[in-house]
Structures are given as structure tokens and as C-alpha cells.
Coordinates of C-alpha atoms in Angstrom, one line a residue:
M1 CA 74.6 6.4 95.4
P2 CA 72.2 8.9 97.1
H3 CA 68.5 8.9 96.3
V4 CA 67.1 11.6 94.0
V5 CA 63.8 13.6 93.9
T6 CA 62.6 13.8 90.3
Q7 CA 60.0 15.9 88.5
A8 CA 57.1 14.0 89.7
C9 CA 57.5 15.6 93.2
C10 CA 54.2 16.8 94.5
G11 CA 55.5 18.5 97.6
D12 CA 53.5 16.2 99.9
A13 CA 56.4 16.2 102.4
S14 CA 55.7 12.7 103.7
C15 CA 59.3 11.9 102.6
V16 CA 60.6 14.6 105.0
Y17 CA 59.2 12.9 108.0
A18 CA 60.2 9.4 106.9
C19 CA 63.9 10.4 106.4
P20 CA 66.0 9.3 109.5
V21 CA 68.8 11.8 108.8
N22 CA 66.8 14.9 107.9
C23 CA 68.3 15.3 104.4
I24 CA 65.2 16.3 102.5
H25 CA 64.5 20.0 102.2
P26 CA 62.8 22.4 102.3
T27 CA 60.7 21.0 105.2
P28 CA 57.2 22.4 106.1
E29 CA 58.9 24.3 108.9
E30 CA 61.3 26.2 106.6
P31 CA 60.3 29.4 104.8
D32 CA 61.1 28.1 101.3
F33 CA 58.6 25.2 101.6
G34 CA 55.7 27.1 100.1
I35 CA 57.6 28.5 97.2
A36 CA 60.2 25.8 96.3
E37 CA 59.6 24.1 92.9
M38 CA 60.1 20.7 94.5
L39 CA 61.8 19.0 97.4
Y40 CA 65.5 18.1 97.2
I41 CA 67.7 15.4 98.8
D42 CA 71.1 16.4 100.1
P43 CA 73.5 13.9 98.5
A44 CA 76.2 14.5 101.2
T45 CA 73.8 13.5 104.0
C46 CA 71.6 10.8 102.4
V47 CA 72.4 7.3 103.8
D48 CA 70.6 5.6 100.9
C49 CA 68.1 3.8 103.2
G50 CA 65.1 4.2 100.9
A51 CA 62.6 5.2 103.6
C52 CA 61.6 8.2 101.5
V53 CA 60.8 5.9 98.5
S54 CA 58.1 4.1 100.5
A55 CA 56.7 7.4 101.9
C56 CA 56.4 9.2 98.6
P57 CA 52.8 9.0 97.3
V58 CA 53.7 9.7 93.6
G59 CA 56.9 7.6 93.1
A60 CA 59.1 10.7 92.7
I61 CA 62.1 9.4 94.5
V62 CA 64.5 6.9 93.0
P63 CA 68.1 5.8 93.6
G64 CA 70.5 8.0 91.7
H65 CA 71.9 5.0 89.8
R66 CA 68.5 3.9 88.6
L67 CA 67.1 7.1 87.2
P68 CA 64.9 6.6 84.1
A69 CA 66.1 7.9 80.8
G70 CA 65.4 11.6 80.5
Q71 CA 65.7 12.3 84.3
E72 CA 69.5 12.1 84.7
R73 CA 69.6 15.9 85.2
F74 CA 67.9 15.6 88.5
V75 CA 71.1 14.3 90.2
E76 CA 72.6 17.8 89.6
V77 CA 69.3 19.6 90.3
N78 CA 69.2 18.0 93.8
A79 CA 72.9 18.5 94.5
T80 CA 73.1 22.2 93.5
Q81 CA 70.4 23.1 96.0
Y82 CA 72.9 22.3 98.8
H83 CA 76.1 23.5 97.2
D84 CA 75.8 26.1 94.4
P85 CA 78.8 25.4 92.0
V86 CA 79.0 29.1 91.1
D87 CA 79.0 31.0 94.4
G88 CA 79.2 28.1 96.9
A89 CA 76.1 29.3 98.7
A90 CA 73.9 26.8 100.5
R91 CA 70.2 27.4 99.9
F92 CA 69.2 25.2 102.9
P93 CA 72.0 25.9 105.5
V94 CA 72.2 23.1 108.0
D95 CA 71.6 23.7 111.6
P96 CA 73.7 21.0 113.4
A97 CA 71.0 20.7 116.0
R98 CA 68.6 19.5 113.3
R99 CA 70.8 16.6 112.3
L100 CA 68.9 14.2 114.4
P101 CA 69.2 10.5 114.4
L102 CA 65.5 10.2 114.0
A103 CA 63.0 12.0 111.7
P104 CA 61.4 15.2 113.1
I105 CA 58.0 13.6 113.7
D106 CA 55.7 15.2 116.3
R107 CA 53.6 13.0 118.5
P108 CA 50.1 12.8 117.0
R109 CA 47.6 15.2 118.6
Q110 CA 44.9 13.7 120.8
L111 CA 41.7 15.7 120.8
A112 CA 40.6 16.5 124.4
V113 CA 36.9 16.0 123.6
D114 CA 35.1 12.8 124.4
T115 CA 31.9 13.3 122.4
S116 CA 31.2 12.3 118.8
I117 CA 31.8 15.1 116.3
S118 CA 30.7 15.5 112.7
I119 CA 32.6 17.7 110.3
G120 CA 31.5 18.6 106.8
I121 CA 33.9 19.3 103.9
V122 CA 32.8 21.0 100.7
G123 CA 34.8 19.6 97.8
S124 CA 36.9 16.4 97.4
G125 CA 40.1 17.7 95.8
P126 CA 43.6 17.4 97.3
S127 CA 43.0 20.0 100.1
A128 CA 39.7 18.3 101.1
M129 CA 41.3 14.8 101.1
Y130 CA 44.3 15.9 103.2
A131 CA 41.9 17.7 105.6
A132 CA 39.8 14.6 105.9
D133 CA 43.0 12.5 106.6
E134 CA 44.0 14.9 109.4
L135 CA 40.5 14.9 110.9
L136 CA 40.1 11.1 110.8
R137 CA 43.2 10.7 113.0
Q138 CA 40.8 11.6 115.8
P139 CA 38.5 8.6 116.6
Q140 CA 35.7 10.9 117.8
I141 CA 35.4 12.6 114.4
S142 CA 33.4 11.5 111.3
V143 CA 33.5 13.4 108.1
T144 CA 30.9 13.9 105.3
M145 CA 32.3 15.3 102.0
Y146 CA 30.1 17.0 99.5
E147 CA 31.3 16.8 95.9
R148 CA 29.5 18.5 93.0
L149 CA 30.8 16.1 90.3
D150 CA 30.2 12.4 89.8
R151 CA 33.8 11.5 90.6
P152 CA 36.1 12.7 93.5
F153 CA 39.6 14.1 93.8
G154 CA 39.3 17.4 91.9
L155 CA 42.4 18.7 90.3
A156 CA 44.3 15.5 91.1
R157 CA 41.9 13.8 88.6
F158 CA 40.9 16.7 86.2
G159 CA 43.9 19.0 86.4
V160 CA 47.0 16.8 86.2
A161 CA 48.0 15.9 82.6
P162 CA 47.1 12.3 81.7
D163 CA 50.7 11.5 80.7
H164 CA 52.0 12.5 84.1
L165 CA 51.3 9.0 85.4
H166 CA 53.4 9.3 88.5
T167 CA 51.8 12.5 89.7
R168 CA 48.3 11.0 89.2
K169 CA 49.3 8.2 91.5
V170 CA 48.4 10.5 94.4
M171 CA 44.8 9.3 93.8
Q172 CA 45.8 6.0 95.2
L173 CA 46.6 7.7 98.5
F174 CA 43.2 9.5 98.3
D175 CA 41.6 6.1 97.7
D176 CA 43.0 4.8 100.9
I177 CA 41.7 7.9 102.8
A178 CA 38.3 7.4 101.1
R179 CA 38.0 3.8 102.4
N180 CA 37.9 5.0 106.0
P181 CA 34.4 3.9 107.4
R182 CA 34.1 7.3 109.1
L183 CA 34.3 9.2 105.8
E184 CA 31.2 9.5 103.6
I185 CA 31.5 11.1 100.2
L186 CA 28.3 12.4 98.6
L187 CA 28.8 12.7 94.9
N188 CA 26.6 14.8 92.6
T189 CA 25.8 17.0 95.5
E190 CA 26.1 20.8 95.0
V191 CA 25.8 23.3 97.8
G192 CA 23.3 25.9 96.7
R193 CA 21.4 23.4 94.6
D194 CA 20.8 20.3 96.7
L195 CA 21.4 21.9 100.1
T196 CA 22.3 25.3 101.5
L197 CA 25.3 26.4 103.5
A198 CA 22.9 26.9 106.4
D199 CA 21.9 23.2 106.1
L200 CA 25.6 22.2 106.4
R201 CA 26.2 24.4 109.3
G202 CA 23.2 23.0 111.1
R203 CA 24.3 19.5 110.4
H204 CA 27.9 19.6 111.5
Q205 CA 29.9 21.1 114.3
G206 CA 32.4 22.4 111.8
V207 CA 32.4 23.0 108.0
I208 CA 35.5 23.3 105.9
W209 CA 35.1 24.9 102.5
A210 CA 37.6 23.4 100.0
G211 CA 36.0 24.4 96.8
G212 CA 39.3 25.5 95.0
A213 CA 39.7 28.2 92.4
P214 CA 37.5 27.0 89.6
T215 CA 37.6 29.9 87.1
D216 CA 40.4 31.6 85.1
R217 CA 41.8 35.1 85.2
Q218 CA 40.5 36.9 82.1
L219 CA 42.3 38.9 79.5
A220 CA 40.3 42.0 78.7
L221 CA 41.6 42.4 75.2
P222 CA 39.8 42.8 71.8
G223 CA 38.7 39.6 70.3
F224 CA 39.3 37.4 73.3
D225 CA 35.6 36.7 73.6
R226 CA 35.4 35.2 70.1
P227 CA 35.1 31.6 69.0
G228 CA 38.5 30.0 68.8
V229 CA 39.7 31.5 72.0
S230 CA 39.4 29.5 75.2
S231 CA 41.3 29.0 78.5
A232 CA 44.0 26.4 79.0
T233 CA 42.1 25.4 82.1
S234 CA 39.1 24.5 80.1
F235 CA 41.3 22.7 77.6
V236 CA 42.9 20.6 80.4
G237 CA 39.4 19.8 81.6
W238 CA 38.4 18.8 78.1
Y239 CA 41.2 16.3 77.6
N240 CA 40.8 15.0 81.2
G241 CA 37.1 14.3 80.8
H242 CA 35.8 16.9 83.2
P243 CA 32.0 17.0 82.9
D244 CA 31.9 20.8 82.6
F245 CA 34.1 20.8 79.5
T246 CA 33.0 17.7 77.5
D247 CA 31.3 20.1 75.0
L248 CA 34.2 22.5 74.7
D249 CA 34.6 24.0 71.2
V250 CA 38.1 22.6 70.2
D251 CA 39.0 23.0 66.6
L252 CA 42.4 21.6 65.8
D253 CA 42.1 22.2 62.1
T254 CA 44.9 24.8 62.3
E255 CA 48.6 24.6 61.8
R256 CA 49.4 26.7 64.9
V257 CA 48.1 27.0 68.4
V258 CA 49.1 29.9 70.6
V259 CA 49.2 29.6 74.4
V260 CA 49.3 32.9 76.3
G261 CA 51.2 32.5 79.5
N262 CA 54.1 30.1 80.2
G263 CA 53.4 28.4 83.5
N264 CA 53.3 24.6 84.1
V265 CA 49.7 24.4 82.8
A266 CA 50.8 26.1 79.6
L267 CA 53.6 23.5 79.1
D268 CA 51.2 20.7 79.8
V269 CA 48.7 21.9 77.2
A270 CA 51.5 22.4 74.6
R271 CA 52.9 18.9 75.2
I272 CA 49.5 17.2 74.8
L273 CA 48.9 19.1 71.6
V274 CA 52.1 17.8 70.0
A275 CA 52.3 14.4 71.7
D276 CA 52.0 11.1 69.8
P277 CA 48.3 10.0 70.1
D278 CA 49.3 6.4 70.3
T279 CA 51.3 7.2 73.5
L280 CA 48.4 9.1 74.9
A281 CA 46.1 6.2 74.2
A282 CA 47.8 4.3 77.0
T283 CA 46.8 7.0 79.6
D284 CA 43.4 8.1 81.1
I285 CA 42.9 10.8 78.5
S286 CA 39.3 11.4 77.4
R287 CA 38.6 9.1 74.4
P288 CA 36.6 11.9 72.5
A289 CA 39.6 14.2 73.1
L290 CA 42.0 11.6 71.9
A291 CA 40.0 11.2 68.7
T292 CA 40.2 14.9 68.1
L293 CA 43.9 14.9 68.7
R294 CA 44.4 12.1 66.2
A295 CA 42.8 14.2 63.5
S296 CA 44.8 17.4 64.6
S297 CA 46.5 19.6 62.0
V298 CA 48.6 21.4 64.6
H299 CA 52.2 21.7 63.6
E300 CA 53.5 24.2 66.1
V301 CA 52.5 25.4 69.5
V302 CA 53.7 28.8 70.6
V303 CA 53.9 29.3 74.3
M304 CA 54.4 33.0 74.9
G305 CA 55.4 35.1 78.0
R306 CA 55.6 38.8 78.3
R307 CA 58.8 38.8 80.3
G308 CA 62.2 37.2 79.7
P309 CA 63.5 33.7 80.2
A310 CA 64.8 34.4 83.7
H311 CA 61.2 35.2 84.8
A312 CA 59.5 32.3 83.1
A313 CA 56.6 30.9 85.2
F314 CA 57.2 27.2 84.5
T315 CA 59.3 25.3 87.0
L316 CA 62.6 23.7 86.4
P317 CA 61.2 20.1 86.8
E318 CA 58.5 20.8 84.3
L319 CA 61.0 22.2 81.8
I320 CA 63.3 19.2 82.2
G321 CA 60.4 16.8 81.8
L322 CA 59.4 18.6 78.6
V323 CA 62.8 18.9 77.0
D324 CA 64.2 15.6 78.0
S325 CA 61.1 13.7 77.0
G326 CA 62.0 14.0 73.3
V327 CA 59.5 16.8 72.5
P328 CA 61.1 19.2 70.0
V329 CA 61.4 22.6 71.8
T330 CA 62.7 25.7 70.1
V331 CA 63.8 29.1 71.6
D332 CA 64.8 32.2 69.8
A333 CA 68.5 32.7 70.6
A334 CA 68.0 36.5 70.7
D335 CA 65.7 36.2 73.7
L336 CA 68.6 34.6 75.6
A337 CA 71.2 37.2 74.5
L338 CA 69.7 40.0 76.5
P339 CA 71.1 40.9 80.0
A340 CA 69.8 38.8 82.8
P341 CA 68.7 40.1 86.3
A342 CA 71.4 40.1 89.0
G343 CA 71.6 37.5 91.7
L344 CA 70.1 34.6 89.8
D345 CA 69.8 31.5 92.0
A346 CA 70.8 28.0 90.9
T347 CA 67.3 27.0 89.8
V348 CA 66.9 30.0 87.4
R349 CA 70.5 29.5 86.0
A350 CA 69.6 25.8 85.3
K351 CA 66.5 26.9 83.4
L352 CA 68.6 29.3 81.3
E353 CA 71.1 26.7 80.5
I354 CA 68.4 24.3 79.3
L355 CA 66.8 27.0 77.2
A356 CA 70.2 27.7 75.7
E357 CA 70.5 24.1 74.7
C358 CA 67.2 24.3 73.0
A359 CA 68.2 27.5 71.1
A360 CA 71.4 25.8 69.9
R361 CA 69.7 22.8 68.4
P362 CA 68.9 22.5 64.7
E363 CA 65.3 23.5 63.7
P364 CA 63.3 20.3 64.3
D365 CA 61.2 18.5 61.7
G366 CA 57.6 17.7 62.4
R367 CA 55.6 19.1 65.4
R368 CA 57.3 21.4 67.8
I369 CA 56.8 23.7 70.7
R370 CA 58.2 27.2 70.5
L371 CA 58.9 29.1 73.7
A372 CA 58.5 32.8 72.9
F373 CA 59.6 35.5 75.4
F374 CA 59.2 39.3 75.6
T375 CA 55.9 38.9 73.8
S376 CA 52.4 40.1 74.8
P377 CA 49.0 39.6 73.2
V378 CA 47.4 42.7 71.8
E379 CA 44.3 41.5 69.9
V380 CA 42.6 38.4 68.4
A381 CA 41.8 39.0 64.7
V382 CA 38.8 37.1 63.3
G383 CA 38.1 35.7 59.9
P384 CA 34.9 35.9 57.8
D385 CA 33.4 33.1 59.8
G386 CA 33.8 35.1 63.1
R387 CA 36.4 32.7 64.5
A388 CA 39.9 33.6 65.5
S389 CA 42.2 33.7 62.5
S390 CA 45.4 35.3 64.0
L391 CA 46.8 36.7 67.2
I392 CA 48.4 40.1 67.1
V393 CA 51.3 40.2 69.5
G394 CA 53.5 43.0 70.7
R395 CA 57.3 42.8 71.3
N396 CA 58.7 43.9 74.6
R397 CA 62.2 44.9 75.6
P398 CA 64.0 44.8 78.9
V399 CA 64.4 47.9 81.0
L400 CA 68.0 48.1 82.1
D401 CA 69.5 49.7 85.1
D402 CA 72.8 51.8 85.1
S403 CA 74.8 48.6 85.2
G404 CA 73.1 47.1 82.2
V405 CA 71.0 44.5 84.1
A406 CA 67.4 44.0 83.2
V407 CA 65.0 45.2 85.9
G408 CA 61.7 45.2 84.0
I409 CA 60.1 45.3 80.6
E410 CA 58.4 47.8 78.4
P411 CA 56.6 47.5 75.0
T412 CA 58.6 48.4 71.8
G413 CA 55.5 49.2 69.8
D414 CA 56.4 46.5 67.2
T415 CA 53.6 44.0 66.5
T416 CA 53.4 40.8 64.6
A417 CA 50.4 38.7 63.4
L418 CA 50.6 35.0 64.3
G419 CA 48.2 33.0 62.2
T420 CA 46.2 30.6 64.4
G421 CA 42.8 29.1 64.7
L422 CA 43.1 28.5 68.4
V423 CA 44.3 30.7 71.2
L424 CA 44.4 29.3 74.8
T425 CA 44.9 31.7 77.7
S426 CA 46.9 30.4 80.7
V427 CA 47.3 33.4 83.0
G428 CA 46.1 31.9 86.3
Y429 CA 43.2 30.6 88.3
R430 CA 40.8 32.5 90.4
G431 CA 38.4 31.7 93.2
V432 CA 34.7 32.7 93.1
A433 CA 32.5 34.1 95.8
V434 CA 30.5 31.6 97.9
P435 CA 27.0 32.8 98.8
G436 CA 26.8 33.3 102.5
L437 CA 30.6 33.6 103.1
P438 CA 32.8 36.7 103.1
F439 CA 35.0 37.1 99.9
D440 CA 38.1 39.1 99.0
D441 CA 37.3 40.0 95.4
A442 CA 40.7 41.6 94.8
A443 CA 42.6 38.4 95.8
G444 CA 39.9 35.9 94.8
V445 CA 40.0 34.1 98.1
I446 CA 37.9 33.7 101.3
P447 CA 39.5 35.8 104.0
H448 CA 40.8 33.8 106.9
I449 CA 43.2 33.6 109.8
D450 CA 44.9 30.2 110.1
G451 CA 42.0 28.7 108.2
R452 CA 39.2 30.3 110.2
V453 CA 36.9 32.2 107.9
L454 CA 36.8 35.9 108.8
D455 CA 33.9 38.3 108.5
G456 CA 35.8 41.6 108.9
T457 CA 38.0 40.9 111.9
E458 CA 35.8 38.3 113.5
P459 CA 35.9 34.5 112.8
V460 CA 32.7 33.0 111.5
P461 CA 31.8 30.3 114.1
G462 CA 32.3 26.8 112.8
M463 CA 33.5 27.9 109.3
Y464 CA 36.9 27.1 107.9
V465 CA 38.7 27.1 104.6
T466 CA 41.5 25.3 102.9
G467 CA 43.2 25.0 99.5
W468 CA 43.3 27.5 96.7
I469 CA 40.2 29.3 97.9
K470 CA 42.2 29.9 101.1
R471 CA 45.6 30.9 99.9
G472 CA 45.2 31.5 96.1
P473 CA 46.3 29.3 93.2
S474 CA 49.8 28.5 94.3
G475 CA 51.9 25.5 95.2
F476 CA 51.6 21.9 94.2
I477 CA 49.3 19.0 95.1
G478 CA 51.2 18.2 98.3
T479 CA 51.3 21.9 99.4
N480 CA 47.7 21.3 100.4
K481 CA 48.8 18.8 103.0
T482 CA 50.4 21.5 105.2
D483 CA 47.7 24.0 104.3
S484 CA 45.0 21.6 105.4
A485 CA 46.9 20.6 108.5
Q486 CA 46.9 24.3 109.6
T487 CA 43.1 24.6 109.0
V488 CA 42.4 21.4 110.9
A489 CA 44.6 22.4 113.8
S490 CA 42.5 25.6 114.1
L491 CA 39.3 23.6 114.0
L492 CA 40.5 21.2 116.7
D493 CA 41.6 24.1 118.9
D494 CA 38.1 25.6 118.6
L495 CA 36.4 22.3 119.3
E496 CA 38.4 21.9 122.5
A497 CA 37.7 25.5 123.5
S498 CA 33.9 25.5 122.8
D499 CA 32.7 22.2 124.4
P500 CA 30.8 21.2 121.2
D501 CA 27.1 20.5 121.3
V502 CA 26.8 16.8 121.1
S503 CA 23.1 17.1 120.2
A504 CA 24.0 18.1 116.6
P505 CA 23.1 15.1 114.4
R506 CA 25.8 13.0 112.9
R507 CA 25.7 12.4 109.2
R508 CA 21.9 12.9 109.1
R509 CA 20.6 11.9 105.7
L510 CA 19.5 15.0 103.8
F511 CA 17.5 13.3 101.2
G512 CA 16.7 9.8 100.0
R513 CA 19.2 7.9 98.0
R514 CA 18.6 7.8 94.3
P515 CA 20.8 6.5 91.4
G516 CA 23.4 9.1 90.2
A517 CA 22.4 11.6 92.8
A518 CA 23.5 12.7 96.3
S519 CA 24.1 9.5 98.3
P520 CA 26.7 7.7 100.3
L521 CA 29.7 6.4 98.3
P522 CA 28.0 4.2 95.7
E523 CA 28.8 0.5 95.7
S524 CA 30.3 0.9 92.2
T525 CA 33.0 3.1 93.8
A526 CA 33.7 0.8 96.7
G527 CA 37.0 -0.2 95.0
P528 CA 39.6 2.3 93.8
L529 CA 38.0 5.7 93.1
H530 CA 40.6 6.8 90.6

């Protein structure tokens, strides 16, 4: 039986290049790659060789006859991407010329520079690690990585839910990269505090900024600045033990929590809030957070989105993982009775079918997650203690075209108060300006062309960018691999064109080593860093 990609897919695309029959799509060369919710195996072409299994860094690919309980739907999810059972359309039409007997692997590039080259990378998250991996393929290059925190790997460590064990396995790949003797990771080292950007640019022939999008988009609504209101991003950091959020004010002495926004992070947060603490105890969840969750009074988590189910921001794999994991999920059947937009693809139709299953189920006992659609926050009401006591929400309705198909939404004017002591906003991440670098405030990114930082229309010599601060908060962990490859390709092109100055010092020590401060990779992390 053909192999199947499951919900753990991180979009790394290593499987694409391992496949001998080119049956995994979308590939990085195809336009859907950056927006697809996961990669898919064509069951009609797969020869069941298992090469993709070894290549996948997160264990997301399994033989179809060995799917774990709760993941059986992924046989159909993969298949329908190649032959839609409703309209017969193929999402990834096959070019016969691409059906090669060998995987589409390019010959590794050999940098046409003979001198030793030092590159600095700010950050150590997925985009930074993939960039380092690309750079270290060139034997002339050494890399120094500057990480503000005391542990590396960024969102792979602090952003992935602790119960997503397969996805977190990508840190094993990053461990392997970190063991390269030409890579030095300086922990507890903050640019702007311990050294300046000018220091970095003087020390290295090229600097890649991979600082991510560390803040949240804000909701400028009444009461959203009061105690009892926080961001889902902060909450994720809190239960993952992120040093910036260990003191987060989390009061779970409330029967209901409301999450504003319905992307994958929102579903992660909701699932953790209703999960069995004994199950979470077997994960890497923060122990203080686990103790708080054990004492939780939360009975219901409402995950709300302003648009209808067809426009839900969560992905199909995340929804399947939530619903088929046994977590009680409820949906108001009225939200599904409204006209859907025209031209829905197979992925959206599959989401609607699963939501309809949830709506048809009996009201669950015990803790549950309620997915609420056509609902927008209006105001947080506070109690006598100044903390959030309820969230006022407004009901929306679809705007229909002449044929009765929904083409937008508008408020109805009806409002309801949801009693809650904790409101978590999950409406997206945002990059922050870097002193000394250009910044596009509207988009929240560093402007660039193919990874070269731009000041107006001119590239800033020796400065590059990758990850969310480059493209915005989109894609999955593995999306950073192709993103970083583009940036590194630009950097290598510039090195070859500029005849780099070999007099620039390599990995010069900026300050003496001291315990817990900026230093080479400590002996205590010589083993696995995750």
C-alpha cells in the first residue's frame, strides 16, 4: 500500500528529493509549495520504497497500512490532492517529463572562492539552522550563530506544542547541524546589548538576520489591555518554558477561556487547555505550567473566528489531529447551514465535512472545545477587581451575491457576553524593527530582494535576511529550508562576485568566556541540544 504523509508534516521537502519517482508534491519548484497545508504522496505513483521515511526529519510519513489510530483520514487526504472525487480535477497535474527514474536532485554548488570565509547568523531558530546547514556545505565557510536565549532552536523549541512530539523531532536534525565543528553557537548573546550590528558586520564577511517575528498583532479594542487578557503566543511560550514568559499572569480559575482567532496556534492553545494533565506530563511541557493546568477550572474553550467555516485559518491536518485525537469538539450547526463560497477545493471541503461531523455529535460531557464562526470581539468587560470578567462578542452574517453564494461578511449588530476570566488573542505574529536596518513597518518585515537586505532600492552590502522577518509569519517549519536556501544562494553569489577580503578575522572572540554568558557552545550542550 502506498506511503502516506500525515499531520506531522513540516514542509521540509527532504522527502521530495529522496523520492525516486517524483510522487511527492508540491515540490519547492511548484507555485503551491509556499501555501500548501502539507505535502502529499500520489498513491498511483508511489512505489512503496520507503526512501521518504528515512528522509523525513519529523517522522510524518508512514505506510498506509500502518497508520496510527486517529490518522486513517490521511489516506484520503493524500489521494484527493491528485484526483478530486467531486470534479476530477488534479491539483498537481503531472508533466510526463518530470516522471524521472531518479529524484530531481541538483548537483551541490561549489563556491568558487578559495579563501576562508566567516558568516554570522543572528538567531538560532529553524531559518537560522537551515541557513547554517546550507552554508556549511561549503568547506571554506565557518558560521557563528548569536542567540539571545540560553537554549537554541527558536520556535521549534518554544513554539511547537509539547504534545506534538513528531514535529518537535526536527530538533534532532538541528542537533546534527549544531555538531558541525565549523559552527559556533553563542548563547545568551543579544545584539544591541552584548555587541552591536556594526561589530557583527566588521567581524564577518556576511551577516544573516534570522530574528523571526517575535511580537503579536494587537487588537485595539476596549479592555484588551486589562489583566486577564494575553496573547496566545505568550501562552504558548509560558507552557513551553520560554524564559520571556515564565512569569506570565495565567489564571485558570475560570470555567471558560476564549481564544480570539482560529489558526493552528489557537487550536494548539485550546487543546492544551483541555488536555489530560497526566498525558502532558509525559511531554516537555514546563513543569510550573503543568502544575497550573492540573489545578485548572476550565470547562470550555471557545475558539472564535469572524468569518465562516470555509475561511477558517486552521489547516486540515491540524483539524484532523484535534478531532481524531479524542478531544471533544463542538460546532454550531447553524454556522454550517449558511451558503459556502463557490469553487471550494478538496481541502476546504474536507474541513467542512469534519466540522459537520462535529456538529452532528451529541453534546459532550466534561471539557470541550467549541469552534465559533461569524463572531468578532467587541470589548472586554472587567469585574470589580479590574480583571476580565466577560468578552462582548458581535455576530456577523455572510454577504451574498446574486446567486446566493457568500462573498464576504458584515456585522449584524447583535452582541452576546461570554463569561470568561481569560481571553487569549491569536491574530498573528509581527516582526519588529532592527536598529541599523531598514524596516517595512506596514508589513512588519525587513525589505529584501532574494534575501539581500534593501535600503530603498539598493542592497545593504553584506547584510541578508531569512525566515519570518524576511517573508512574514507564514508557512511551516520546513518552509524555512527553501527560504534560507534562497538567501544563502544570494550570499554565495555576492561572495563570488566581490572577491571577499580575507583579512577579516574569523570567529574572533568578542569577550571572555563566562558561565551562562556569551561563549562558544558550552560543554553541557555538547550532547543533544533539544
